[in-house]
Coordinates of C-alpha atoms in Angstrom, one line a residue:
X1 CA 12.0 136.1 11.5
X2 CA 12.1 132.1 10.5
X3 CA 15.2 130.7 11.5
X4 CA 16.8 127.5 9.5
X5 CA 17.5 124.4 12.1
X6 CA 19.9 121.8 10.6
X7 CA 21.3 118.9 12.2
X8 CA 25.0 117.0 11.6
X9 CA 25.5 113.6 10.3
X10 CA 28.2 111.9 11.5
X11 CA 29.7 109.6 9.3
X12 CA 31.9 108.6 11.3
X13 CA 30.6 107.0 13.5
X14 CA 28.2 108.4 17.0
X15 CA 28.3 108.0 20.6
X16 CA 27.3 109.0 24.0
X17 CA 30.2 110.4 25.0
X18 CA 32.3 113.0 23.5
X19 CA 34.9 111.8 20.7
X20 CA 38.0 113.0 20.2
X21 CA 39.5 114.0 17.3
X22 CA 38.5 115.9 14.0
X23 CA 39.9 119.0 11.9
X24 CA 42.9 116.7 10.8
X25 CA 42.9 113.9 13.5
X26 CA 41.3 110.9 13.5
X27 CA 37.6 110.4 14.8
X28 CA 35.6 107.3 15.3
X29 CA 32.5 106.3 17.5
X30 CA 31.1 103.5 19.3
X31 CA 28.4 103.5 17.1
X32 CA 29.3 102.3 13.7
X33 CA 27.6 105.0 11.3
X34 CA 26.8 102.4 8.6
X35 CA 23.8 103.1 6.4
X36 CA 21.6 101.4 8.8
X37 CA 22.7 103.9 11.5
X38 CA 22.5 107.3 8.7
X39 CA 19.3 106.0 7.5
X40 CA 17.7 105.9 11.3
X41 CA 19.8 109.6 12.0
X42 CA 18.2 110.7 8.6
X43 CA 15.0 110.1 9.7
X44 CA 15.0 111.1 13.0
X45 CA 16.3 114.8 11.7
X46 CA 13.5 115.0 9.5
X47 CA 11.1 113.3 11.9
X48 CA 11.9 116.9 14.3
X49 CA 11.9 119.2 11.9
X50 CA 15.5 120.0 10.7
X51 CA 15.9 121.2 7.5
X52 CA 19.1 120.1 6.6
X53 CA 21.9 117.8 7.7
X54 CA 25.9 118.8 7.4
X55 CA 27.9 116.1 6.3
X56 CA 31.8 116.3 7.3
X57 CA 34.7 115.9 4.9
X58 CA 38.3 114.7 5.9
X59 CA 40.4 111.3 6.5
X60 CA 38.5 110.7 9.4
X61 CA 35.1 110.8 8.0
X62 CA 33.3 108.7 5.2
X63 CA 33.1 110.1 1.8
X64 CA 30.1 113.2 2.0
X65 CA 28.9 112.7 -1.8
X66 CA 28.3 108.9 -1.6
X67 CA 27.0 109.0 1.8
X68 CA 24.1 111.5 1.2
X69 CA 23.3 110.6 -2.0
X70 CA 22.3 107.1 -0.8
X71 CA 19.9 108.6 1.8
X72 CA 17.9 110.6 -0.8
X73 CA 15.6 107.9 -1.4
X74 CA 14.8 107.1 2.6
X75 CA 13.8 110.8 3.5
X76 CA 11.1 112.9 1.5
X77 CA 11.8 116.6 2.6
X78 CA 15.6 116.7 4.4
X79 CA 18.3 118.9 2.3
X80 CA 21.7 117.4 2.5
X81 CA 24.3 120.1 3.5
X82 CA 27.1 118.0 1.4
X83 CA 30.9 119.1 2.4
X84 CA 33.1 119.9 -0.8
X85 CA 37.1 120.6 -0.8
X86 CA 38.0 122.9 -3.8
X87 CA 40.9 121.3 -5.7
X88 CA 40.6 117.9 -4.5
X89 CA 38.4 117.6 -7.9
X90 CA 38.4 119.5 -11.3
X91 CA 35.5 122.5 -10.9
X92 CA 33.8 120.9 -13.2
X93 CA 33.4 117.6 -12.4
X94 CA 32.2 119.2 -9.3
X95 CA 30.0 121.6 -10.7
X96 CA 28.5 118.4 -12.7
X97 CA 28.2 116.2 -9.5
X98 CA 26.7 119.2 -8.0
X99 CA 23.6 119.5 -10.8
X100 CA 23.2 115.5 -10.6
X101 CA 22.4 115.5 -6.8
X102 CA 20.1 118.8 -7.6
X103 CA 18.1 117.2 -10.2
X104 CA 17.8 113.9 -9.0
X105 CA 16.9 115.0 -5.4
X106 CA 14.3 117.4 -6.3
X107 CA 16.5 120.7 -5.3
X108 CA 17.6 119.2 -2.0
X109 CA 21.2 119.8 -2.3
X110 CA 23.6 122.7 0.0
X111 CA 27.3 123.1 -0.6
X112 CA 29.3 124.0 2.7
X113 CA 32.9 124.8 0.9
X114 CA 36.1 123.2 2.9
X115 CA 38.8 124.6 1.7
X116 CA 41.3 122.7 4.1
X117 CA 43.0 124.3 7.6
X118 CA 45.9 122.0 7.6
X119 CA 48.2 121.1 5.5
X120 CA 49.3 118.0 6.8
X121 CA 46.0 116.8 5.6
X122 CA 46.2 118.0 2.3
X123 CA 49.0 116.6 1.1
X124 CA 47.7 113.3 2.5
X125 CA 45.2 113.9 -0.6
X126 CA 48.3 114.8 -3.1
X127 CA 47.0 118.6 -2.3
X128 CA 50.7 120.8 -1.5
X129 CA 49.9 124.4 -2.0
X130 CA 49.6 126.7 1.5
X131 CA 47.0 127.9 3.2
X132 CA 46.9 131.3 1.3
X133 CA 47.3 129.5 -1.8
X134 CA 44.5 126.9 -1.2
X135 CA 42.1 130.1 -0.6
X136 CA 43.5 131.7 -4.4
X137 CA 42.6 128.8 -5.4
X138 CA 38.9 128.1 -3.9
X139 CA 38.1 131.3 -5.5
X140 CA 38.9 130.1 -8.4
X141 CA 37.1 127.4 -8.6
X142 CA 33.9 128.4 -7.1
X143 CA 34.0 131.4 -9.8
X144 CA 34.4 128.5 -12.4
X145 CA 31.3 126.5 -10.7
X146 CA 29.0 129.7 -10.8
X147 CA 29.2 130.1 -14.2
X148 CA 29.0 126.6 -14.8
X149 CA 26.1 126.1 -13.0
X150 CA 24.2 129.7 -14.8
X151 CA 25.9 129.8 -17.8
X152 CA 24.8 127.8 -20.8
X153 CA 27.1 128.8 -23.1
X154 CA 30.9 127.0 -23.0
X155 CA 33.2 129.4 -21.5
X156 CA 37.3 129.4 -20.7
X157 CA 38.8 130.5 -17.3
X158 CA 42.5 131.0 -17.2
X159 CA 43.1 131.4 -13.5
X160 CA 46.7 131.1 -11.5
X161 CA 45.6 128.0 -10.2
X162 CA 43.3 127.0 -12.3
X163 CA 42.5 126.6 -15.9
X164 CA 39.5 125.1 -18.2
X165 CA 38.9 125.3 -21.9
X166 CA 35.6 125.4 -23.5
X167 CA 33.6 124.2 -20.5
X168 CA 29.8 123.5 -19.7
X169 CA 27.1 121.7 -18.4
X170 CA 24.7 119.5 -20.0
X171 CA 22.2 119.8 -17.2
X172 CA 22.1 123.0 -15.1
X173 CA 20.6 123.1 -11.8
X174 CA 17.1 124.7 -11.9
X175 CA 17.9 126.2 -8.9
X176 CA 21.5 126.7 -8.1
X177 CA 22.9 125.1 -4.6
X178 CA 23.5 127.7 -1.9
X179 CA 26.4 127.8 -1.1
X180 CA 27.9 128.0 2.8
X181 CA 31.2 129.0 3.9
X182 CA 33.0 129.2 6.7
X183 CA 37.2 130.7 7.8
X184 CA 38.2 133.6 10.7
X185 CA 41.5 134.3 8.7
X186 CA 41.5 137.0 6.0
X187 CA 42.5 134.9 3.3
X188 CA 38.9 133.1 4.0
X189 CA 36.9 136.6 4.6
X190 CA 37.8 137.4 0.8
X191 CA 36.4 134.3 -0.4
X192 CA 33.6 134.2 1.2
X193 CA 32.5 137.9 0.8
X194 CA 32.7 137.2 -3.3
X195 CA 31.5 133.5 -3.6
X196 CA 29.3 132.8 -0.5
X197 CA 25.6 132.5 -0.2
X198 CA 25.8 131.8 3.9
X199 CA 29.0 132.6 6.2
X200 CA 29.2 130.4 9.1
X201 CA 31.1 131.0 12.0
X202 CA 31.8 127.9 15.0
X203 CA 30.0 129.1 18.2
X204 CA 31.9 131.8 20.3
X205 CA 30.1 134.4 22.7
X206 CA 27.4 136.8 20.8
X207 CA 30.3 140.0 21.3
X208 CA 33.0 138.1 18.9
X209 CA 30.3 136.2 17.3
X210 CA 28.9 139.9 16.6
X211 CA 32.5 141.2 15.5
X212 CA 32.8 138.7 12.9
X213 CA 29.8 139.1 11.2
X214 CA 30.2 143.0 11.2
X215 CA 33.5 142.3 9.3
X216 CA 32.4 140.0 6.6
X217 CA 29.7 142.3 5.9
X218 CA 32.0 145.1 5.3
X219 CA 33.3 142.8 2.7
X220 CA 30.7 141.4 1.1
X221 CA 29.1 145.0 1.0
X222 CA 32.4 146.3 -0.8
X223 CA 31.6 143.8 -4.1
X224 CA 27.8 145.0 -4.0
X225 CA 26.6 141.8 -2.4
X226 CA 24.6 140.5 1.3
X227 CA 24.8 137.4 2.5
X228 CA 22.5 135.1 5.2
X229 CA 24.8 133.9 8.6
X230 CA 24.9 131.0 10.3
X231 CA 26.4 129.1 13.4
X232 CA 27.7 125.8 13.8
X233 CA 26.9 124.9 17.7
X234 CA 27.1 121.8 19.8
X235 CA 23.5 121.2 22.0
X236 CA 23.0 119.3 25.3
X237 CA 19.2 120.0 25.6
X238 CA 17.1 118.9 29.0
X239 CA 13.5 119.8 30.6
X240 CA 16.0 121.6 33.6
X241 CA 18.8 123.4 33.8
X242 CA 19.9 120.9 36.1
X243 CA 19.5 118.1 33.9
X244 CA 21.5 119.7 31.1
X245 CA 24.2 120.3 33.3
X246 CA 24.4 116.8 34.8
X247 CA 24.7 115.2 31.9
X248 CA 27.3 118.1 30.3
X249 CA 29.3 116.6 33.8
X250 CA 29.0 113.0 32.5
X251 CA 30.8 114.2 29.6
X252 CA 33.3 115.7 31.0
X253 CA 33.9 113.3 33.6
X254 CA 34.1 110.7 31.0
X255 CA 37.3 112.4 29.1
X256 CA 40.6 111.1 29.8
X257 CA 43.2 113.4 30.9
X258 CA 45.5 111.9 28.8
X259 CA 43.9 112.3 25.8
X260 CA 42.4 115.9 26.6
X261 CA 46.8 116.7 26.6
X262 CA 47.1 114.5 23.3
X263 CA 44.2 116.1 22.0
X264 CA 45.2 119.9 22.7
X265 CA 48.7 119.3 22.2
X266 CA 47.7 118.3 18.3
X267 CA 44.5 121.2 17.9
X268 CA 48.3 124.0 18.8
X269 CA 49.5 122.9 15.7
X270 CA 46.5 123.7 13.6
X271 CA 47.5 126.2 10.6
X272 CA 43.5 127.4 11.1
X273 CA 42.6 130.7 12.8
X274 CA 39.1 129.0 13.6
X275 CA 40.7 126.7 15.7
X276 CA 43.2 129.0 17.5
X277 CA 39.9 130.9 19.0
X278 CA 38.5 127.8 19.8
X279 CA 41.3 126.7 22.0
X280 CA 41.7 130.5 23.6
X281 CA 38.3 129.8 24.7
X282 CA 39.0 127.1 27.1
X283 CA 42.2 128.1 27.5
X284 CA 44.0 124.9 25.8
X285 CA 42.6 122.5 28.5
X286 CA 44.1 124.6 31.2
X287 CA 40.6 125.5 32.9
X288 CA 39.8 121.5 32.5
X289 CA 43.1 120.4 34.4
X290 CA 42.1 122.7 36.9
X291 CA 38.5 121.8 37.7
X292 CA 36.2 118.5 36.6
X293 CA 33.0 121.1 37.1
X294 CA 31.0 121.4 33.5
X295 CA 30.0 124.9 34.8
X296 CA 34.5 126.3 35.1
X297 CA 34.0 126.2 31.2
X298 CA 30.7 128.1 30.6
X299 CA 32.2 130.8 28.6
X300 CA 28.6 132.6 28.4
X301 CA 25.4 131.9 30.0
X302 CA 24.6 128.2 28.3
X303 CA 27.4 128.4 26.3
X304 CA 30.1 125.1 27.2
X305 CA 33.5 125.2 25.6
X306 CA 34.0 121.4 27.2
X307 CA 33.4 119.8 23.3
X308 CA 37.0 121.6 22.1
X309 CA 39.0 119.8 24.9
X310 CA 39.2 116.8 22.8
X311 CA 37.1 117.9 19.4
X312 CA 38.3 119.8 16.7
X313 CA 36.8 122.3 14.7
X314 CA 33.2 123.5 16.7
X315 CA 33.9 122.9 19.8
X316 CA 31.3 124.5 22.1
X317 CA 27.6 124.0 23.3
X318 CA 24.3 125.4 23.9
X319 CA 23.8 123.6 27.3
X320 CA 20.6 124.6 29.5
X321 CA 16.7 124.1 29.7
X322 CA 14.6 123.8 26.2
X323 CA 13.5 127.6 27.2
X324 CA 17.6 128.3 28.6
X325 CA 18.9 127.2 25.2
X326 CA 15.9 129.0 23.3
X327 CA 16.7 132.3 24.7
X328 CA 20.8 131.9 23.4
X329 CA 19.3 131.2 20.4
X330 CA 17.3 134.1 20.0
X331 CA 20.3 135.8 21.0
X332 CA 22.3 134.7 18.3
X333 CA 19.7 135.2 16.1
X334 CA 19.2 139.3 17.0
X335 CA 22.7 139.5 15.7
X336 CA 21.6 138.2 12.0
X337 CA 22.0 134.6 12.2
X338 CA 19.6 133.1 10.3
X339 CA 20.8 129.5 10.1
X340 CA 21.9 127.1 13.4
X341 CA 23.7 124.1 12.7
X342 CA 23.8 121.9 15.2
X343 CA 24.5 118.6 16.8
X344 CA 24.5 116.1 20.0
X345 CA 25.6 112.9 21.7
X346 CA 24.2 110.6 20.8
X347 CA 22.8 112.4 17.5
X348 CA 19.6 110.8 17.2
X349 CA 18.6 111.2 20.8
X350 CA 19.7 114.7 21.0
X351 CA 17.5 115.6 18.0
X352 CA 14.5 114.5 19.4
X353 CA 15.3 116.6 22.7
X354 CA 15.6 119.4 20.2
X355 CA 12.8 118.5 18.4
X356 CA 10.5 117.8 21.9
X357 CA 11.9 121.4 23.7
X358 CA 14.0 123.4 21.7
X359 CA 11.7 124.0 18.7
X360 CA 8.7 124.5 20.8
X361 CA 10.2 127.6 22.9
X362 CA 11.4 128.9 19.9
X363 CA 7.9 128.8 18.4
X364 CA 6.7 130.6 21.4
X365 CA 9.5 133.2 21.0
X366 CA 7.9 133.7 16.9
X367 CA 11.1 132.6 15.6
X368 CA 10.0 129.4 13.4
X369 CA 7.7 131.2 11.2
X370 CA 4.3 129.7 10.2
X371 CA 6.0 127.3 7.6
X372 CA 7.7 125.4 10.2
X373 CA 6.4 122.1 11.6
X374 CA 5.7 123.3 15.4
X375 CA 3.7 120.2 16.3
X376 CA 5.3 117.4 18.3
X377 CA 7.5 114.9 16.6
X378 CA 5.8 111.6 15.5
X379 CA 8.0 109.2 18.0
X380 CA 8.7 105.9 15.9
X381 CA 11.4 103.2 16.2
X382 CA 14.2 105.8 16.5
X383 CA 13.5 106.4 20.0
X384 CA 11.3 104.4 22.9
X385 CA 12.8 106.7 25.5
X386 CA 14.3 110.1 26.1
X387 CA 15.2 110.1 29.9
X388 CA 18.5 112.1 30.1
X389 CA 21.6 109.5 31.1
X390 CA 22.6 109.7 34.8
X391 CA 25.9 111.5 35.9
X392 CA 28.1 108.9 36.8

């Protein structure tokens, strides 16, 4: 088995601590994510290894497309796992912004589909259908970019929420983008069983992890199709368990009460099933009020639900040892998750802790594969030092 290691670019700016915000709600960082800042993330992600980064879409974030398009030139082998919200654009255009990132970066381009959890949002972009409609719809449209992107003849598509006349590419991909998806509610399952080429679920514990995929596969499998998995987790990465841990109680310790209540108080009113069971799994900051210990919110060995206190969308962590977090791994990956999406604070130190440890144990453990770059990282400007921050 060869897994597929991605990293996260966030455009919105980086930091040591943990940032609130996201999934609707405003998010910024200490550190400015200008293209300086991308370029030097960019590279660090390829520099350990990671096959891809995931780019975020929302009002909080910098635009995906423009952002990871200017990076192309600075990186030679990293895929750009660009976010795209059906219906913001015409399928179309999208299917044609798709093929120009394709061709022009050498078949470096993934789609991870957004269809939109909150409404509130939406309509911010001049987007008013509901959340069942907004998943009609996203079928819709990815049906129309499939056959744009393999069909060379012009074709017509008169849908209930969408309709094109005569339409076709120029320039096809050679090879069409894969496409990942993510949504817990049924509306999402049907979509994604028909359109996807990946389902990715945020990080729970491997039992309800396990459940989900087992019902998405019943899906897919009813429209004659199988699809890869993947997980979207948070990683605090050290040489001890110990270490890990300290610096997961920095974290926490570093949250304001305050805005733990704001925070939770905004993630209740989320339309997304997603981010329900990300609350239940801290218990909508109740275990946090309760206890300022890291270790209350371990919700399965190595697995740290602190990120959601303040965080939306993922909002857990793989928290241990290099060998710790490369034996959860494995353990997600005997369920049939093939891809890991993950990220860290500060993002370009974090990947070179993942890049130092974490891929190393999994290499021991067989589960990189020969074509995977097991040697250690070339250290360069990104990084003169890698001691783990003290608690404080």
């Amino acid at each position: 088995m060869s897994l597929h290691l991605h990293w996260f670019l966030p455009t919105y700016g980086d930091s040591r601590n943990l940032m609130a915000g996201g999934h609707g709600s405003t998010m910024t960082g200490d550190r400015t994510a200008d293209l300086r800042y991308l370029k030097q993330l960019a590279g660090a992600a390829e520099i350990n290894g990671f096959e891809a980064v995931l780019t975020p879409t929302g009002q909080w974030c910098e635009d995906a497309w423009l952002s990871t398009a200017m990076l192309v030139e600075t990186t030679e082998t990293l895929k750009f796992l660009v976010a795209l919200r059906p219906g913001l654009t015409s399928p179309t255009l999208a299917a044609q912004m798709a093929s120009t990132m394709q061709w022009q970066s050498k078949g470096r381009l993934l789609i991870n589909v957004v269809t939109g959890g909150e409404s509130i949002e939406q309509r911010a972009y001049g987007d008013y259908l509901a959340k069942d409609a907004r998943y009609e719809r996203c079928g819709e449209f990815l049906d129309i970019v499939r056959r744009l992107w393999t069909t060379p003849e012009p074709f017509s598509f008169n849908g209930k929420h969408l309709r094109v006349d005569d339409a076709f590419l120029a320039r096809r991909p050679e090879t069409v983008p894969p496409v990942f998806f993510g949504g817990s509610s049924p509306a999402a399952g049907a979509v994604a069983s028909r359109f996807a080429d990946t389902y990715l679920t945020w990080g729970e514990a491997p039992a309800a992890v396990a459940e989900k995929l087992k019902w998405i596969r019943g899906l897919a499998a009813a429209h004659d199709r199988t699809l890869t998995y993947g997980i979207r987790l948070h990683i605090i990465a050290r040489e001890t368990s110990q270490a890990a841990w300290a610096e997961a109680d920095r974290l926490l310790a570093g949250l304001d009460p305050a805005r733990v209540a704001d925070a939770q108080a905004a993630l209740a009113k989320s339309e997304s099933e997603g981010q329900r069971r990300m609350r239940e799994l801290h218990g909508g900051g109740a275990d946090y009020s309760q206890s300022r210990d890291a270790r209350s919110l371990e919700i399965h060995p190595n697995l740290w639900s602190g990120v959601g206190l303040v965080r939306g969308g993922a909002g857990t962590a793989l928290v241990g040892s290099y060998d710790e977090v490369a034996d959860r791994i494995a353990e997600y990956a005997a369920l049939g998750l093939d891809h890991f999406i993950l990220s860290g604070y500060p993002h370009v130190e974090e990947a070179f802790h993942v890049g130092d440890g974490v891929r190393p144990a999994l290499a021991r453990r067989g589960l990189l594969g020969t074509s995977e770059n097991t040697t250690e990282p070339v250290r360069g400007a990104f990084l003169p030092d890698l001691e783990p921050t003290p608690a404080s």
